């Protein structure tokens, strides 16, 4: 678990040690309502085996997790009458739960969610290509 955290809420809910409104459970994935939702019906979809963040999830488990993310995303409009969903993952920064979790948030046009308010920067001359090279090398391209 990341430093400064005491409890893995996902593992505790999965073990029945902490109450959670579980909406889906398989032998590899659990999904439950976020107790502090962006909008009502906000679901967290998580691998059952403990994994801190996306980069720690074994590659063969990505399809297992995202099939269930897709299933939840498809279910929310039917269940709640929303128009669509917002799907997101935080890794370390803004990750309040020390266990990989995918947010599936119900969305409706005009719901007031304005997106991210990240500061924007510009690349200096030559920086775009330099950053591209660094990232391509890191991913092995």
Short mmCIF file of C-alpha atoms in Angstrom, two decimals:
data_model
loop_
_atom_site.label_atom_id
_atom_site.label_comp_id
_atom_site.label_asym_id
_atom_site.label_seq_id
_atom_site.Cartn_x
_atom_site.Cartn_y
_atom_site.Cartn_z
CA UNK A 1 0.00 0.00 0.00
CA UNK A 2 1.16 3.55 -0.64
CA UNK A 3 2.76 5.30 2.32
CA UNK A 4 0.38 6.96 4.76
CA UNK A 5 -2.56 4.64 4.16
CA UNK A 6 -3.95 2.35 6.80
CA UNK A 7 -6.69 0.37 5.11
CA UNK A 8 -7.31 -1.12 1.72
CA UNK A 9 -11.04 -0.50 1.43
CA UNK A 10 -11.33 -2.78 -1.61
CA UNK A 11 -9.77 -5.78 0.12
CA UNK A 12 -11.84 -5.07 3.25
CA UNK A 13 -15.11 -4.93 1.29
CA UNK A 14 -14.16 -8.06 -0.68
CA UNK A 15 -13.44 -9.92 2.58
CA UNK A 16 -16.72 -8.77 4.16
CA UNK A 17 -14.84 -6.79 6.83
CA UNK A 18 -16.30 -3.49 5.65
CA UNK A 19 -19.78 -2.80 4.31
CA UNK A 20 -20.02 -1.91 0.66
CA UNK A 21 -22.84 -1.76 -1.87
CA UNK A 22 -21.52 -4.46 -4.21
CA UNK A 23 -23.09 -4.34 -7.67
CA UNK A 24 -21.02 -7.05 -9.35
CA UNK A 25 -18.67 -9.77 -8.20
CA UNK A 26 -16.86 -12.46 -10.14
CA UNK A 27 -13.99 -14.69 -9.10
CA UNK A 28 -11.51 -11.96 -10.23
CA UNK A 29 -13.34 -8.61 -10.01
CA UNK A 30 -15.54 -6.72 -7.55
CA UNK A 31 -17.57 -3.58 -8.28
CA UNK A 32 -19.30 -1.43 -5.69
CA UNK A 33 -20.77 2.02 -5.29
CA UNK A 34 -18.37 4.79 -4.35
CA UNK A 35 -19.37 6.14 -0.91
CA UNK A 36 -18.50 9.68 -2.06
CA UNK A 37 -19.81 9.65 -5.63
CA UNK A 38 -19.33 12.28 -8.28
CA UNK A 39 -22.94 11.43 -9.19
CA UNK A 40 -25.25 8.85 -7.64
CA UNK A 41 -24.53 5.48 -9.21
CA UNK A 42 -20.74 6.09 -9.40
CA UNK A 43 -19.17 2.60 -9.36
CA UNK A 44 -15.63 1.45 -8.56
CA UNK A 45 -14.56 -1.66 -10.48
CA UNK A 46 -11.55 -3.41 -8.93
CA UNK A 47 -9.48 -6.56 -9.34
CA UNK A 48 -10.00 -8.86 -6.36
CA UNK A 49 -6.33 -9.75 -5.94
CA UNK A 50 -4.59 -6.79 -4.36
CA UNK A 51 -2.91 -4.55 -6.91
CA UNK A 52 -1.82 -1.01 -6.00
CA UNK A 53 -2.16 0.62 -9.40
CA UNK A 54 -2.70 -0.02 -13.10
CA UNK A 55 1.01 -0.46 -13.83
CA UNK A 56 1.13 -3.34 -11.31
CA UNK A 57 -1.73 -5.30 -12.90
CA UNK A 58 -0.44 -8.32 -14.84
CA UNK A 59 -1.11 -7.84 -18.57
CA UNK A 60 -3.23 -10.99 -18.76
CA UNK A 61 -5.58 -9.49 -16.16
CA UNK A 62 -6.32 -6.30 -18.14
CA UNK A 63 -9.01 -7.97 -20.27
CA UNK A 64 -10.50 -9.59 -17.16
CA UNK A 65 -10.85 -6.20 -15.45
CA UNK A 66 -11.97 -4.21 -18.48
CA UNK A 67 -14.62 -6.70 -19.59
CA UNK A 68 -16.30 -5.96 -16.26
CA UNK A 69 -15.68 -2.20 -16.59
CA UNK A 70 -17.40 -2.39 -19.98
CA UNK A 71 -20.25 -4.40 -18.47
CA UNK A 72 -20.81 -1.78 -15.73
CA UNK A 73 -20.55 1.08 -18.23
CA UNK A 74 -23.20 -0.58 -20.39
CA UNK A 75 -25.46 -1.24 -17.40
CA UNK A 76 -25.55 2.29 -15.95
CA UNK A 77 -27.63 3.87 -18.75
CA UNK A 78 -30.13 0.99 -18.52
CA UNK A 79 -30.20 1.13 -14.73
CA UNK A 80 -30.17 4.88 -14.17
CA UNK A 81 -31.39 6.46 -17.37
CA UNK A 82 -28.11 8.34 -17.82
CA UNK A 83 -26.92 9.07 -21.34
CA UNK A 84 -23.41 7.66 -20.94
CA UNK A 85 -20.51 7.20 -18.57
CA UNK A 86 -17.11 8.64 -17.70
CA UNK A 87 -14.44 5.99 -17.09
CA UNK A 88 -11.18 6.90 -15.32
CA UNK A 89 -8.24 5.59 -13.30
CA UNK A 90 -5.89 7.50 -11.03
CA UNK A 91 -2.38 6.15 -10.48
CA UNK A 92 -0.78 7.33 -7.22
CA UNK A 93 -1.70 11.04 -7.57
CA UNK A 94 -5.34 11.52 -6.50
CA UNK A 95 -5.62 7.79 -5.79
CA UNK A 96 -7.41 7.86 -2.45
CA UNK A 97 -7.84 4.08 -2.23
CA UNK A 98 -4.57 2.07 -2.18
CA UNK A 99 -5.95 -0.57 -4.56
CA UNK A 100 -6.42 -0.30 -8.32
CA UNK A 101 -9.95 0.88 -9.07
CA UNK A 102 -11.67 2.08 -12.21
CA UNK A 103 -14.28 4.80 -11.79
CA UNK A 104 -17.42 4.37 -13.87
CA UNK A 105 -19.46 7.54 -13.42
CA UNK A 106 -22.95 8.01 -14.88
CA UNK A 107 -23.17 11.07 -17.17
CA UNK A 108 -25.99 13.04 -18.70
CA UNK A 109 -25.59 16.06 -20.93
CA UNK A 110 -25.82 19.19 -18.79
CA UNK A 111 -25.03 17.31 -15.54
CA UNK A 112 -22.61 20.04 -14.48
CA UNK A 113 -19.38 18.03 -14.64
CA UNK A 114 -16.93 20.35 -16.34
CA UNK A 115 -14.05 17.96 -16.83
CA UNK A 116 -10.55 18.46 -15.61
CA UNK A 117 -9.10 21.83 -14.73
CA UNK A 118 -5.48 20.97 -15.42
CA UNK A 119 -3.10 23.80 -16.21
CA UNK A 120 -2.02 23.79 -19.85
CA UNK A 121 1.53 24.38 -20.98
CA UNK A 122 3.23 24.78 -24.34
CA UNK A 123 6.27 22.95 -25.61
CA UNK A 124 9.32 25.06 -26.40
CA UNK A 125 10.97 24.65 -29.78
CA UNK A 126 12.23 21.05 -30.09
CA UNK A 127 10.66 19.84 -26.82
CA UNK A 128 7.74 18.05 -28.46
CA UNK A 129 10.07 15.78 -30.41
CA UNK A 130 12.38 15.30 -27.41
CA UNK A 131 9.51 14.20 -25.19
CA UNK A 132 8.25 11.95 -27.98
CA UNK A 133 11.64 10.30 -28.26
CA UNK A 134 11.92 9.75 -24.50
CA UNK A 135 8.47 8.16 -24.30
CA UNK A 136 8.94 6.02 -27.44
CA UNK A 137 12.20 4.68 -26.00
CA UNK A 138 10.52 3.95 -22.67
CA UNK A 139 7.72 1.96 -24.29
CA UNK A 140 10.13 0.19 -26.64
CA UNK A 141 9.00 1.65 -29.98
#
